[in-house]
Coordinates of C-alpha atoms in Angstrom, one line a residue:
M9 CA 148.2 53.5 -10.8
V10 CA 145.9 53.9 -13.8
T11 CA 143.3 51.1 -14.1
P12 CA 143.1 50.0 -17.7
D13 CA 139.8 50.3 -19.5
I14 CA 138.7 46.7 -20.1
E15 CA 135.1 47.4 -21.0
I16 CA 133.9 47.2 -24.6
E17 CA 130.5 48.9 -25.2
T18 CA 130.4 49.5 -28.9
L19 CA 131.2 47.5 -32.1
A20 CA 133.8 50.1 -33.0
E21 CA 135.6 49.5 -29.7
F22 CA 135.4 45.8 -30.3
D23 CA 137.0 46.1 -33.7
Q24 CA 139.8 48.3 -32.3
V25 CA 140.7 45.8 -29.6
V26 CA 140.6 42.9 -32.0
A27 CA 143.0 44.8 -34.3
R28 CA 145.4 44.9 -31.4
G29 CA 145.4 41.1 -31.3
S30 CA 143.6 39.8 -28.2
L31 CA 140.3 40.1 -26.3
S32 CA 141.7 38.3 -23.3
G33 CA 140.4 39.8 -20.0
Y34 CA 138.0 42.2 -21.6
R35 CA 134.3 42.7 -20.6
I36 CA 132.1 43.1 -23.7
Q37 CA 128.7 44.6 -22.9
S38 CA 125.7 44.2 -25.0
V39 CA 127.5 44.3 -28.4
N40 CA 125.8 42.5 -31.4
L41 CA 128.6 40.2 -32.6
L42 CA 126.6 38.2 -35.1
E43 CA 128.7 39.6 -37.9
R44 CA 132.0 39.2 -36.0
T45 CA 132.1 35.4 -36.0
F46 CA 135.5 35.2 -37.8
A47 CA 137.0 37.7 -35.4
L48 CA 135.8 35.7 -32.4
L49 CA 137.1 32.4 -33.9
A50 CA 140.5 34.0 -34.7
T51 CA 141.1 36.0 -31.5
D52 CA 142.1 34.9 -28.0
T53 CA 139.1 35.4 -25.7
S54 CA 140.5 33.7 -22.6
A55 CA 139.3 35.3 -19.3
S56 CA 136.9 37.5 -21.2
V57 CA 133.3 38.1 -20.1
F58 CA 130.5 38.5 -22.7
L59 CA 127.4 40.2 -21.2
G60 CA 124.3 40.0 -23.4
C61 CA 126.2 39.8 -26.7
A62 CA 124.4 38.1 -29.6
M63 CA 126.8 35.8 -31.4
E64 CA 126.6 32.7 -33.7
P65 CA 126.5 29.3 -32.0
D66 CA 129.9 28.2 -33.2
A67 CA 131.4 31.5 -32.0
A68 CA 129.8 31.0 -28.6
V69 CA 131.2 27.4 -28.4
K70 CA 134.7 28.7 -29.2
V71 CA 134.8 31.5 -26.7
R72 CA 133.5 29.2 -24.0
A73 CA 136.3 26.7 -24.9
D74 CA 138.8 29.6 -24.4
G75 CA 137.5 29.9 -20.9
A76 CA 135.4 33.0 -21.4
L77 CA 132.2 33.6 -19.5
V78 CA 129.2 34.0 -21.7
F79 CA 125.9 35.6 -20.4
P80 CA 123.6 35.4 -23.4
P81 CA 120.9 38.0 -24.2
V82 CA 117.7 37.5 -22.2
P83 CA 114.8 37.0 -24.7
D84 CA 111.5 38.9 -24.6
L85 CA 112.6 41.7 -22.3
P86 CA 111.6 45.3 -23.1
F87 CA 115.1 46.5 -21.8
D88 CA 118.7 45.3 -21.9
P89 CA 120.0 44.4 -18.5
Y90 CA 123.6 44.4 -19.7
R91 CA 123.6 47.7 -21.5
G92 CA 126.9 49.5 -21.5
L93 CA 125.7 53.0 -22.3
L94 CA 123.1 55.4 -20.8
Y95 CA 119.8 55.9 -22.5
T96 CA 118.9 58.7 -24.8
P97 CA 115.5 60.4 -25.1
E98 CA 115.2 59.2 -28.6
E99 CA 115.7 55.6 -27.5
L100 CA 113.2 55.7 -24.6
F101 CA 110.6 57.4 -26.8
T102 CA 111.0 55.3 -29.9
G103 CA 107.5 54.7 -31.3
L104 CA 106.0 57.9 -29.8
P105 CA 104.1 58.7 -33.0
D106 CA 101.9 55.6 -32.2
G107 CA 101.4 56.8 -28.6
Y108 CA 103.5 56.7 -25.5
E109 CA 102.2 53.2 -24.6
A110 CA 104.1 51.9 -27.6
T111 CA 107.5 53.2 -26.4
P112 CA 110.3 51.2 -24.8
D113 CA 109.9 53.4 -21.7
A114 CA 106.3 52.5 -21.3
E115 CA 106.9 48.8 -22.0
A116 CA 109.7 48.6 -19.4
Y117 CA 107.3 50.2 -16.8
A118 CA 104.6 47.7 -17.7
W119 CA 107.1 44.8 -17.3
F120 CA 108.1 46.3 -13.9
Q121 CA 104.5 46.5 -12.8
E122 CA 104.0 42.8 -13.7
T123 CA 107.1 41.5 -12.0
K124 CA 108.0 43.9 -9.0
S125 CA 106.0 41.8 -6.5
D126 CA 105.8 38.4 -8.1
G127 CA 108.6 37.0 -5.9
D128 CA 110.6 35.8 -8.9
V129 CA 114.3 35.9 -8.1
F130 CA 115.1 36.0 -11.8
S131 CA 113.1 39.2 -12.4
S132 CA 114.7 40.7 -9.3
M133 CA 118.1 39.8 -10.5
L134 CA 117.5 41.3 -14.0
R135 CA 116.5 44.6 -12.4
S136 CA 119.6 44.6 -10.2
I137 CA 121.9 43.8 -13.1
H138 CA 120.3 46.6 -15.2
D139 CA 120.6 49.2 -12.4
D140 CA 124.3 48.2 -11.8
A141 CA 125.0 48.6 -15.5
I142 CA 123.4 52.0 -15.5
S143 CA 125.5 53.1 -12.5
D144 CA 128.6 52.0 -14.3
A145 CA 127.7 53.9 -17.4
L146 CA 126.8 57.0 -15.4
D147 CA 130.1 57.0 -13.7
E148 CA 131.9 56.7 -17.0
H149 CA 129.8 59.5 -18.5
L150 CA 130.4 61.9 -15.6
A151 CA 134.1 61.2 -15.1
G152 CA 135.8 64.5 -14.6
A153 CA 132.6 66.6 -14.8
R154 CA 131.6 69.2 -12.2
V155 CA 128.1 68.1 -11.5
V156 CA 125.4 70.2 -9.9
G157 CA 122.1 68.6 -9.0
V158 CA 118.8 70.5 -9.5
M159 CA 115.9 69.0 -7.4
G160 CA 112.3 70.1 -7.5
G161 CA 108.7 68.9 -7.8
H162 CA 107.2 67.1 -10.8
A163 CA 103.9 69.1 -10.6
M164 CA 105.3 72.4 -11.9
A165 CA 103.5 73.2 -15.1
R166 CA 105.3 74.3 -18.2
G167 CA 103.5 77.7 -18.3
A168 CA 104.3 78.6 -14.8
A169 CA 106.7 81.4 -13.9
D170 CA 108.6 79.0 -11.6
Y171 CA 109.1 76.7 -14.6
R172 CA 110.7 79.4 -16.6
G173 CA 112.9 80.3 -13.6
A174 CA 114.1 76.7 -13.3
A175 CA 114.9 76.7 -17.1
E176 CA 116.9 79.9 -16.7
L177 CA 118.8 78.3 -13.8
G178 CA 119.6 75.2 -15.8
R179 CA 120.8 77.4 -18.7
A180 CA 123.0 79.6 -16.4
L181 CA 124.6 76.6 -14.6
T182 CA 125.4 75.0 -17.9
R183 CA 126.9 78.1 -19.4
S184 CA 129.1 78.4 -16.3
G185 CA 130.7 75.1 -17.1
L186 CA 128.7 72.8 -14.8
T187 CA 126.9 69.6 -15.8
V188 CA 123.3 69.8 -14.7
A189 CA 121.8 66.6 -13.3
T190 CA 118.2 66.2 -12.3
G191 CA 115.7 63.5 -11.3
G192 CA 114.9 63.3 -15.0
G193 CA 111.1 63.7 -14.8
P194 CA 108.6 66.4 -15.5
G195 CA 108.1 69.7 -13.8
A196 CA 111.1 71.5 -12.3
M197 CA 113.3 68.6 -13.4
E198 CA 112.3 69.0 -17.0
A199 CA 112.7 72.8 -16.8
A200 CA 116.3 72.5 -15.6
N201 CA 117.2 70.0 -18.3
L202 CA 115.4 72.3 -20.9
G203 CA 117.6 75.2 -19.8
A204 CA 120.7 73.1 -20.1
Y205 CA 119.6 71.9 -23.6
L206 CA 119.1 75.5 -24.7
A207 CA 122.4 76.8 -23.3
P208 CA 124.1 76.9 -26.7
A209 CA 121.2 78.7 -28.3
P210 CA 120.5 82.5 -28.1
D211 CA 118.5 83.7 -25.1
E212 CA 115.5 84.2 -27.4
A213 CA 115.2 80.5 -27.8
L214 CA 113.8 80.0 -24.3
P215 CA 110.6 82.0 -24.8
E216 CA 110.0 80.4 -28.1
A217 CA 110.5 76.9 -26.6
L218 CA 108.1 77.7 -23.7
E219 CA 105.5 78.8 -26.3
L220 CA 105.9 75.4 -28.1
L221 CA 105.6 73.6 -24.8
A222 CA 102.6 75.5 -23.6
K223 CA 100.3 73.4 -25.9
A224 CA 100.8 70.5 -23.5
P225 CA 101.5 72.1 -20.0
S226 CA 101.5 68.8 -18.1
F227 CA 102.1 65.1 -18.7
T228 CA 98.5 64.6 -17.6
P229 CA 96.1 63.8 -19.2
S230 CA 98.3 62.8 -22.1
V231 CA 101.9 61.7 -21.8
S232 CA 102.0 61.4 -25.6
E233 CA 101.0 65.0 -26.3
W234 CA 103.4 66.2 -23.5
A235 CA 106.3 64.3 -25.0
R236 CA 105.5 65.3 -28.6
A237 CA 105.6 69.0 -27.6
A238 CA 109.1 68.4 -26.2
F239 CA 110.3 66.8 -29.4
D240 CA 108.9 69.7 -31.3
V241 CA 111.3 71.9 -29.3
R242 CA 114.2 69.6 -30.0
E243 CA 113.4 69.7 -33.7
R244 CA 113.2 73.5 -33.6
F245 CA 116.5 73.7 -31.7
P246 CA 118.7 70.8 -32.7
A247 CA 122.2 70.1 -31.3
G248 CA 121.3 71.2 -27.7
G249 CA 123.5 71.3 -24.7
D250 CA 124.1 68.2 -22.6
S251 CA 122.8 67.4 -19.2
V252 CA 121.8 64.2 -17.3
G253 CA 118.4 63.0 -16.2
I254 CA 118.2 60.2 -13.5
P255 CA 114.6 59.1 -13.4
T256 CA 113.0 55.8 -12.2
W257 CA 110.4 53.3 -13.3
F258 CA 109.4 53.1 -9.7
Y259 CA 107.4 56.3 -10.4
G260 CA 106.0 55.0 -13.6
H261 CA 103.3 57.6 -13.8
E262 CA 106.1 60.2 -14.2
P263 CA 107.6 59.9 -17.7
P264 CA 111.2 60.9 -18.3
N265 CA 111.7 64.3 -19.9
A266 CA 113.2 64.6 -23.4
F267 CA 115.7 67.3 -22.7
A268 CA 118.4 65.5 -20.8
G269 CA 121.0 64.4 -23.3
H270 CA 121.8 61.3 -21.3
V271 CA 119.3 59.4 -19.2
A272 CA 120.2 57.0 -16.4
K273 CA 116.9 55.3 -15.7
Y274 CA 116.6 52.9 -12.7
F275 CA 114.2 50.4 -11.4
A276 CA 115.2 50.9 -7.8
N277 CA 114.3 54.4 -6.6
A278 CA 116.6 54.3 -3.6
V279 CA 119.6 53.5 -5.7
R280 CA 118.6 56.3 -8.1
E281 CA 118.1 59.0 -5.5
D282 CA 121.3 58.2 -3.6
G283 CA 123.3 58.0 -6.8
L284 CA 122.0 61.3 -8.0
L285 CA 123.0 63.2 -4.8
A286 CA 126.3 61.4 -4.4
R287 CA 127.4 62.4 -7.9
S288 CA 126.4 66.1 -7.4
T289 CA 129.8 67.0 -6.0
A290 CA 129.6 70.7 -7.2
G291 CA 126.4 71.2 -5.2
V292 CA 122.7 70.6 -5.1
V293 CA 120.0 73.2 -5.7
F294 CA 116.6 72.5 -4.2
L295 CA 113.7 74.3 -5.9
P296 CA 110.3 74.5 -4.3
G297 CA 108.8 71.0 -4.1
A298 CA 106.9 68.7 -1.8
A299 CA 107.6 65.4 0.0
G300 CA 110.1 64.1 -2.5
T301 CA 112.2 67.3 -2.5
V302 CA 112.1 67.4 1.3
Q303 CA 113.4 63.8 1.4
E304 CA 116.2 64.8 -1.1
I305 CA 117.2 67.7 1.1
F306 CA 117.9 65.5 4.1
D307 CA 119.3 62.7 2.0
S308 CA 121.9 65.3 0.9
A309 CA 122.3 66.7 4.4
T310 CA 123.0 63.4 6.1
P311 CA 126.4 62.6 4.5
N312 CA 127.3 66.3 4.8
Y313 CA 126.5 66.2 8.5
Y314 CA 128.6 63.0 9.1
G315 CA 131.3 63.8 6.5
S316 CA 130.8 60.4 5.0
R317 CA 131.6 61.6 1.5
G318 CA 134.4 63.9 2.4
E319 CA 134.1 67.6 2.0
P320 CA 130.4 68.7 2.2
A321 CA 128.8 69.5 -1.1
P322 CA 127.1 72.9 -1.2
M323 CA 123.3 73.0 -0.7
V324 CA 121.2 75.9 -2.0
L325 CA 117.5 76.1 -1.1
V326 CA 115.5 78.4 -3.4
G327 CA 112.3 80.1 -2.2
R328 CA 112.6 81.7 1.3
T329 CA 108.8 81.6 2.0
H330 CA 108.5 78.0 0.8
W331 CA 111.3 76.6 2.9
T332 CA 110.7 78.6 6.0
E333 CA 106.9 78.7 6.1
H334 CA 105.1 76.3 3.8
L335 CA 107.6 73.4 4.4
P336 CA 110.0 74.7 7.0
A337 CA 113.0 72.5 6.1
W338 CA 115.5 75.4 6.3
P339 CA 115.4 76.0 10.1
L340 CA 116.0 72.3 10.7
L341 CA 118.8 72.2 8.1
R342 CA 120.4 75.2 9.6
A343 CA 120.2 73.7 13.1
L344 CA 121.8 70.5 11.9
A345 CA 124.6 72.4 10.3
R346 CA 125.5 74.6 13.2
G347 CA 129.1 74.1 14.3
R348 CA 129.9 71.7 11.6
A349 CA 131.9 71.9 8.3
M350 CA 128.6 72.0 6.4
E351 CA 127.5 75.2 8.0
S352 CA 129.4 77.3 5.5
R353 CA 128.0 75.1 2.6
I354 CA 124.3 75.8 3.0
A355 CA 122.3 78.8 1.7
L356 CA 118.8 80.0 1.4
V357 CA 118.0 82.4 -1.5
D358 CA 114.9 84.1 -2.7
S359 CA 115.2 83.4 -6.4
V360 CA 117.1 81.3 -9.0
D361 CA 118.9 84.5 -10.1
E362 CA 121.1 84.2 -7.0
V363 CA 122.0 80.6 -7.3
A364 CA 125.0 80.6 -9.6
D365 CA 126.8 83.3 -7.6
V366 CA 126.1 81.6 -4.3
L367 CA 127.3 78.3 -5.6
A368 CA 130.5 79.9 -6.9
A369 CA 131.1 81.6 -3.6
M370 CA 130.7 78.3 -1.6
S371 CA 132.9 76.4 -4.0

């Protein structure tokens, strides 16, 4: 049985449904309806739900009289808790010419810092509603996609050889038909999203992009300069390939990168991490990283070990020395997998050049 799509997330969708004669039973998410008063007055809205939709007072009175539920927009918030779509880099970095502090991304983090421990149930509710809306939008965006997660540390500098390798990996995976998903931040995460962005461009685009990025190798000391360099690359190479970034305001010192075409940004880091790994059904690639990447390895291994998500997703660890000597996660992962279905779905490789073939073989 096919579940009908009852969510309306754009004004164009709203107009299409109204043209069919009824809004009854629909969920309208964060659509500005101030100029659709006549449509609301003339259309059946019984059993509808309006989430954060601006509308004229007489329209709001009418739809409530129909029996619709109306959750009005929340004033003075730097984010929309009812949003129906994922973020874009342009949206998060609006105002960047005036400095990163002026962007919606920075303002949302500042709000989070002010409210995360104030004990206000309203603030907590708004964060939860927002994160649930983001998860819904992410599921809709990735429906039918073969998603491969690329995990790695935030500290990898743009000029490093490993950064270029991660970008080449993102490009190769995207060109093979997979959708790259990362933690959406700087370092290895940005590199993989950059590679996906440059997948439609000639190979020569990557060295040129790396040269443009080299003027701001890290998001410290200036997030503004770091982000501006990324948008310079986007301007030089418009119409890039798509990928997904899934960052969090929990790590507010880590800005989102500008190369993921769609950004699912969360307040709750645990929801973000579990959601990223759960959606990487075509496999997860772990580049050299530190504590966060180690945590992600075993967050991925646990459902594979117990089979709680069905067939184990492939796991590829990149960097033999890193994962056997510096941070010896590989021996433990191999011991956990022994004798289980996941044993044939884990691999350790020396370089990113091997990843695409190994993933294909395990799939």
